[in-house]
Tab-separated table of N, CA and C in Angstrom:
chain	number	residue	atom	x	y	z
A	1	UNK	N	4.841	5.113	-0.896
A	1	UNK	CA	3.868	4.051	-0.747
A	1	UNK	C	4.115	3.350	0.586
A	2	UNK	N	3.093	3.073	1.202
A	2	UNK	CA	3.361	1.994	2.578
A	2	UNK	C	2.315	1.610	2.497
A	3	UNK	N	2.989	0.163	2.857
A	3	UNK	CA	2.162	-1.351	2.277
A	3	UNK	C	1.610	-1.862	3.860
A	4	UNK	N	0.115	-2.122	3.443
A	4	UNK	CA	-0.178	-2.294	4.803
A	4	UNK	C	-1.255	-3.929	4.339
A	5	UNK	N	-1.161	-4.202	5.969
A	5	UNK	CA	-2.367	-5.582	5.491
A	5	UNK	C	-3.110	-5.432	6.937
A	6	UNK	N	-4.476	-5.766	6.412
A	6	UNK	CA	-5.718	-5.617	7.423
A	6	UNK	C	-6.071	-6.776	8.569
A	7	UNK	N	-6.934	-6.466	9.533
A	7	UNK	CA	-7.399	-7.248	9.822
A	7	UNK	C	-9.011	-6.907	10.221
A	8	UNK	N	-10.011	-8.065	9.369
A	8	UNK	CA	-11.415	-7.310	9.230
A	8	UNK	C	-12.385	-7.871	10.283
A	9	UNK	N	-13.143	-7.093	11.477
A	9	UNK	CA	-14.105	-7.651	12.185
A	9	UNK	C	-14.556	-6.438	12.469
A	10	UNK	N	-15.790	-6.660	13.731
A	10	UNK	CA	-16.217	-5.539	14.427
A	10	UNK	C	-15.922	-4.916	15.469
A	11	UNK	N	-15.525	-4.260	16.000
A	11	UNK	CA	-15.080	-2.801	16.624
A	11	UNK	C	-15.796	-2.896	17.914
A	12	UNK	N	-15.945	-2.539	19.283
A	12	UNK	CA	-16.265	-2.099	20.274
A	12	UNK	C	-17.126	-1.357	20.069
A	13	UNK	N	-16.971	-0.817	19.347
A	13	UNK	CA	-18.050	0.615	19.054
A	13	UNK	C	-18.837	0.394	18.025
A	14	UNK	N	-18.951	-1.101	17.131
A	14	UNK	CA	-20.255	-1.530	16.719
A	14	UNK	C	-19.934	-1.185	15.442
A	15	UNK	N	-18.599	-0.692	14.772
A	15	UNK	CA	-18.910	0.002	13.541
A	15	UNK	C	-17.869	-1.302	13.051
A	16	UNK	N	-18.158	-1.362	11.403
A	16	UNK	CA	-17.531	-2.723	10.964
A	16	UNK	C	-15.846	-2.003	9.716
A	17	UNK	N	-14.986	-2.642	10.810
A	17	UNK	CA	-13.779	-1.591	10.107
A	17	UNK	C	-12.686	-2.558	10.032
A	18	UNK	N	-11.765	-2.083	9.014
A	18	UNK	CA	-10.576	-2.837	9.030
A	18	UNK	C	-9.624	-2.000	9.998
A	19	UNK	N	-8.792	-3.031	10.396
A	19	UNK	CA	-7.847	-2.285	11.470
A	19	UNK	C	-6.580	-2.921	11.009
A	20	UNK	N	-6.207	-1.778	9.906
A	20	UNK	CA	-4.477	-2.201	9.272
A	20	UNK	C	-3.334	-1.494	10.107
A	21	UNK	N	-2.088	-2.815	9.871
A	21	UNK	CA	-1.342	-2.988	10.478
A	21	UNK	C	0.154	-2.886	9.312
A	22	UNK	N	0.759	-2.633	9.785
A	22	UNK	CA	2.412	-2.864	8.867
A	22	UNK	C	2.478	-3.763	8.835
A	23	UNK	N	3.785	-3.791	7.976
A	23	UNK	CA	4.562	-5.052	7.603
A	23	UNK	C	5.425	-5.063	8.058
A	24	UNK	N	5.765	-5.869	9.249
A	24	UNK	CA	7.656	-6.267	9.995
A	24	UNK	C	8.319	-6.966	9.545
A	25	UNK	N	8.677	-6.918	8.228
A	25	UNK	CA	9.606	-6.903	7.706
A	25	UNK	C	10.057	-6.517	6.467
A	26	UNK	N	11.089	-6.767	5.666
A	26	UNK	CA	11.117	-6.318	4.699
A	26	UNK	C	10.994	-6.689	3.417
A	27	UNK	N	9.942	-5.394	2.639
A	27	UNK	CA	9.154	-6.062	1.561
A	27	UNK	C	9.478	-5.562	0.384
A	28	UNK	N	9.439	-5.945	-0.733
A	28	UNK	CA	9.825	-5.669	-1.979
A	28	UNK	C	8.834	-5.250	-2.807
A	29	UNK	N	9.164	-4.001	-3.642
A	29	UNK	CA	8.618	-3.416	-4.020
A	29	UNK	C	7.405	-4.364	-5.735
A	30	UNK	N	8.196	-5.553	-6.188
A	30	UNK	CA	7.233	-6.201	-6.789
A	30	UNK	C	6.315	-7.090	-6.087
A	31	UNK	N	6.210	-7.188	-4.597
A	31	UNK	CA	4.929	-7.652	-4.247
A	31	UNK	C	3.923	-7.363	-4.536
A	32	UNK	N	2.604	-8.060	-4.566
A	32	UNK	CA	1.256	-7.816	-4.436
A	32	UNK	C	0.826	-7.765	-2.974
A	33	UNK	N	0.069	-6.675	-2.859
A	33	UNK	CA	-0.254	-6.114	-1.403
A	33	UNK	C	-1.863	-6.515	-1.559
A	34	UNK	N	-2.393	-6.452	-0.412
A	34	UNK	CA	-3.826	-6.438	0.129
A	34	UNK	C	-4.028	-4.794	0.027
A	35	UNK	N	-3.288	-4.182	0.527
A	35	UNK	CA	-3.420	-2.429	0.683
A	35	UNK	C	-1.733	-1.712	-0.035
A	36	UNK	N	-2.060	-1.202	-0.034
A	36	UNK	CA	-0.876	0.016	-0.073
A	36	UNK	C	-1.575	1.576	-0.241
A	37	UNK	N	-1.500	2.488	0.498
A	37	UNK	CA	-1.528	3.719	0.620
A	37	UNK	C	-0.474	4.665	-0.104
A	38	UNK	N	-0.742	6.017	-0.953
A	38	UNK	CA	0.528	6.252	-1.665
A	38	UNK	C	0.039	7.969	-0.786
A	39	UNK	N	1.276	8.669	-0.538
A	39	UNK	CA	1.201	9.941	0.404
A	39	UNK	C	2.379	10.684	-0.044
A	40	UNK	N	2.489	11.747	-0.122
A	40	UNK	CA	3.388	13.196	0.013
A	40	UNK	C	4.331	12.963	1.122
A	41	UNK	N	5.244	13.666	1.804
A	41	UNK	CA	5.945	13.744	3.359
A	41	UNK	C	5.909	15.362	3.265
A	42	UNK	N	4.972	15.324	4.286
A	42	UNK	CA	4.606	16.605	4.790
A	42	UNK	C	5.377	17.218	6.115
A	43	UNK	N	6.493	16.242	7.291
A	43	UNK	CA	6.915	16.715	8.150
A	43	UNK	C	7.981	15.438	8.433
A	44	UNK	N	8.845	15.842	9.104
A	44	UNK	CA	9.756	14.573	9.607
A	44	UNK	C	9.788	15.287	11.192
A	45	UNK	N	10.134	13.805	11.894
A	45	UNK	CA	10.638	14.026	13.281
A	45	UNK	C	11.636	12.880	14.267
A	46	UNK	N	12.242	13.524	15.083
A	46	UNK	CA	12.542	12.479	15.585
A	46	UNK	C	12.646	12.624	17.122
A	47	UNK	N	11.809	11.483	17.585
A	47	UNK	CA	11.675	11.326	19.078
A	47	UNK	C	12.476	10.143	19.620
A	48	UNK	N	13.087	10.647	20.281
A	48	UNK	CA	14.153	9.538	21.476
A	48	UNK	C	14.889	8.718	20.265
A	49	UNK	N	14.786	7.540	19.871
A	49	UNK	CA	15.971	6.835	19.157
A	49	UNK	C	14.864	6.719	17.405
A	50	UNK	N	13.903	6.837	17.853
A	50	UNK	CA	12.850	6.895	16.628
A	50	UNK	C	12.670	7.911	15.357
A	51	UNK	N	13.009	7.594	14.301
A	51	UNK	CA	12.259	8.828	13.464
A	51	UNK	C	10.957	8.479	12.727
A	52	UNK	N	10.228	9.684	12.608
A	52	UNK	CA	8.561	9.809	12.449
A	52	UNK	C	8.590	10.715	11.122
A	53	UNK	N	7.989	10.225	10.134
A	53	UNK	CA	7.394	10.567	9.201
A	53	UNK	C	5.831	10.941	9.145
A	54	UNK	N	5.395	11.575	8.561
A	54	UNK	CA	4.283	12.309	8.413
A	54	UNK	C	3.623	12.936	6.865
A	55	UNK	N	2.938	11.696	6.538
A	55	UNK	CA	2.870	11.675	5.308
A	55	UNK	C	0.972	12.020	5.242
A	56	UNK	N	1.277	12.860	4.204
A	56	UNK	CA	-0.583	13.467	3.276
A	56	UNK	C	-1.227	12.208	2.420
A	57	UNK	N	-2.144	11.429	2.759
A	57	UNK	CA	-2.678	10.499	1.863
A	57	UNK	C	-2.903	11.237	0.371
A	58	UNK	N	-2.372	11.089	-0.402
A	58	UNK	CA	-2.983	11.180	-1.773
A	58	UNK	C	-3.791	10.095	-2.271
A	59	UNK	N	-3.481	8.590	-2.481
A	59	UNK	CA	-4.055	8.147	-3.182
A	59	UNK	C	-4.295	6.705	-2.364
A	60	UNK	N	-5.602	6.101	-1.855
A	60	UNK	CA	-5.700	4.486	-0.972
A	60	UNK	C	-6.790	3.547	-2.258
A	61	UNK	N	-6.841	4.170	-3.476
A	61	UNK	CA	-7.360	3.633	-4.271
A	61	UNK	C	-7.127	1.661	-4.531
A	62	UNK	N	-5.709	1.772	-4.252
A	62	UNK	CA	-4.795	0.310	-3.899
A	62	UNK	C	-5.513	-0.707	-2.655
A	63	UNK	N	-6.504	0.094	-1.813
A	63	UNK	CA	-6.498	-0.789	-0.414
A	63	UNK	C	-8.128	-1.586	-0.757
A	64	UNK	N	-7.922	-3.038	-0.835
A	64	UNK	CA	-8.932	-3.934	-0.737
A	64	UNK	C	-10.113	-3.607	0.425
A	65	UNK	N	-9.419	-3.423	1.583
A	65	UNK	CA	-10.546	-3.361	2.959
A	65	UNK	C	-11.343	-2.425	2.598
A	66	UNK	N	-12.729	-2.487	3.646
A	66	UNK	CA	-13.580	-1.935	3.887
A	66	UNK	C	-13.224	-1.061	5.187
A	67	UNK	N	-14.104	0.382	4.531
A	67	UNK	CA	-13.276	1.093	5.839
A	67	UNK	C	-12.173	0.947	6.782
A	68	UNK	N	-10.743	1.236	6.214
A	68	UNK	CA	-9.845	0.778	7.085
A	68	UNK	C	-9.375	1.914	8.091
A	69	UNK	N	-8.585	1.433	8.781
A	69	UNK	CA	-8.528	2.569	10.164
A	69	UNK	C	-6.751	2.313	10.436
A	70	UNK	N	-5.981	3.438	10.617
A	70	UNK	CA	-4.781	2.671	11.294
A	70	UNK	C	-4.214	3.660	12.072
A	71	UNK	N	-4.018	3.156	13.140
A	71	UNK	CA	-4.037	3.542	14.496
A	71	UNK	C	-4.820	4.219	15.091
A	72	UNK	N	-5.997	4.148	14.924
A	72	UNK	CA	-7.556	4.463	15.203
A	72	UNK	C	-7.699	5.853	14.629
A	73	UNK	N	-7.255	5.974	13.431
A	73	UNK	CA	-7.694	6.770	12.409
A	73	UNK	C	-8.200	6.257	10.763
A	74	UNK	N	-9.195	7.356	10.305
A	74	UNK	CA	-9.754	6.951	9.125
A	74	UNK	C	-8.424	7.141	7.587
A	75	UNK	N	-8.468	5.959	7.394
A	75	UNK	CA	-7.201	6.110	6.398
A	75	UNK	C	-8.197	6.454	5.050
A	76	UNK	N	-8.304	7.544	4.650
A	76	UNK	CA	-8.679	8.412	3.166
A	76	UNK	C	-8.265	9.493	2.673
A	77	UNK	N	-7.859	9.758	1.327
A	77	UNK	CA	-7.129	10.981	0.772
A	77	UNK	C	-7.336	12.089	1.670
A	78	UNK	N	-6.639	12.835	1.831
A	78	UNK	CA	-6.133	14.026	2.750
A	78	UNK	C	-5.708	13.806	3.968
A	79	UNK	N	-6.187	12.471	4.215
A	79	UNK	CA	-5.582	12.337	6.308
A	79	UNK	C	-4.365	12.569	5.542
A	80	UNK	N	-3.822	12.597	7.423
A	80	UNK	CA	-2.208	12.367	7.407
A	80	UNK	C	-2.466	10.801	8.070
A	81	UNK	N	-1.168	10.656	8.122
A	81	UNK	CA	-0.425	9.535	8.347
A	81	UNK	C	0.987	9.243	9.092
A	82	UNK	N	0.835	9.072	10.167
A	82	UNK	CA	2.218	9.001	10.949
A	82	UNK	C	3.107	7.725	10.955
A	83	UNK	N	4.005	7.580	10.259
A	83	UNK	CA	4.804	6.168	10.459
A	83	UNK	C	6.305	6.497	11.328
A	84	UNK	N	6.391	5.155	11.939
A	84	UNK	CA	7.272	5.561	12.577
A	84	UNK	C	8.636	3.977	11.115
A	85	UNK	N	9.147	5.284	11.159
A	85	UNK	CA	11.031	4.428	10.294
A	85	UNK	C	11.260	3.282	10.931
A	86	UNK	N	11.317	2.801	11.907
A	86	UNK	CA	11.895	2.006	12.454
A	86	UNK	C	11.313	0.587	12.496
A	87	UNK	N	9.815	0.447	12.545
A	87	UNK	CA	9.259	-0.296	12.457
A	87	UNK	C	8.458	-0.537	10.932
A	88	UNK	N	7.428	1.032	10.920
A	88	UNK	CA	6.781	0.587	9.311
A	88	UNK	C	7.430	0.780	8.242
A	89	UNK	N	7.180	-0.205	7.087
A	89	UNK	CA	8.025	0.101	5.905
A	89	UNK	C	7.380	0.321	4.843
A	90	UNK	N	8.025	1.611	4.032
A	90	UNK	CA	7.313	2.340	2.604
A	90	UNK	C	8.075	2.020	1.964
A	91	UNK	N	7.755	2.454	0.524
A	91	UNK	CA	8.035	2.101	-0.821
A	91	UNK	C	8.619	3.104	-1.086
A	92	UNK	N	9.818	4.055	-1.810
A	92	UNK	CA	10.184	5.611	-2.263
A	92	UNK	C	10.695	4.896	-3.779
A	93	UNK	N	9.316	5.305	-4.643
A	93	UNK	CA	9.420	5.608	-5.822
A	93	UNK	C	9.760	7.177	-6.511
């Protein structure tokens, strides 16, 4: 699971989207979220001091926003999802 919270306006490009963001810091798993996304780990990596996860959306049934986007991608079952460890934080149930 990685818990995300939005921020909702209009876009440059005219289309009306949420543009979610992590959480910097650390969150506990009995919070109530605005979003949470739940995903598979389909690849790991690690670049320079960073490691990158790469997770399969299974389930954004959890996310309040309207059309959300994160990192100028469409967050819905089957994307992937790239987080980087260091900064975003998931849930491992």
């Amino acid at each position: 699971k990685v818990p995300l919270t939005g921020e909702t306006g209009w876009r440059y490009d005219g289309t009306d989207r949420t543009t979610l963001h992590n959480y910097l810091y650390t969150v506990e798993n009995t919070r109530d979220f605005d979003c949470f996304v739940v995903g598979t780990v389909v690849s790991t990596n690690k670049k320079k001091k960073n490691y990158f996860v790469t997770i399969k959306l299974t389930n954004v049934d959890n996310c309040e926003y309207k059309n959300p986007i994160y990192n100028e991608k469409e967050v819905s079952v089957g994307k992937l999802m790239e987080i980087n460890m260091a900064i975003d934080k998931v849930i491992i149930e």
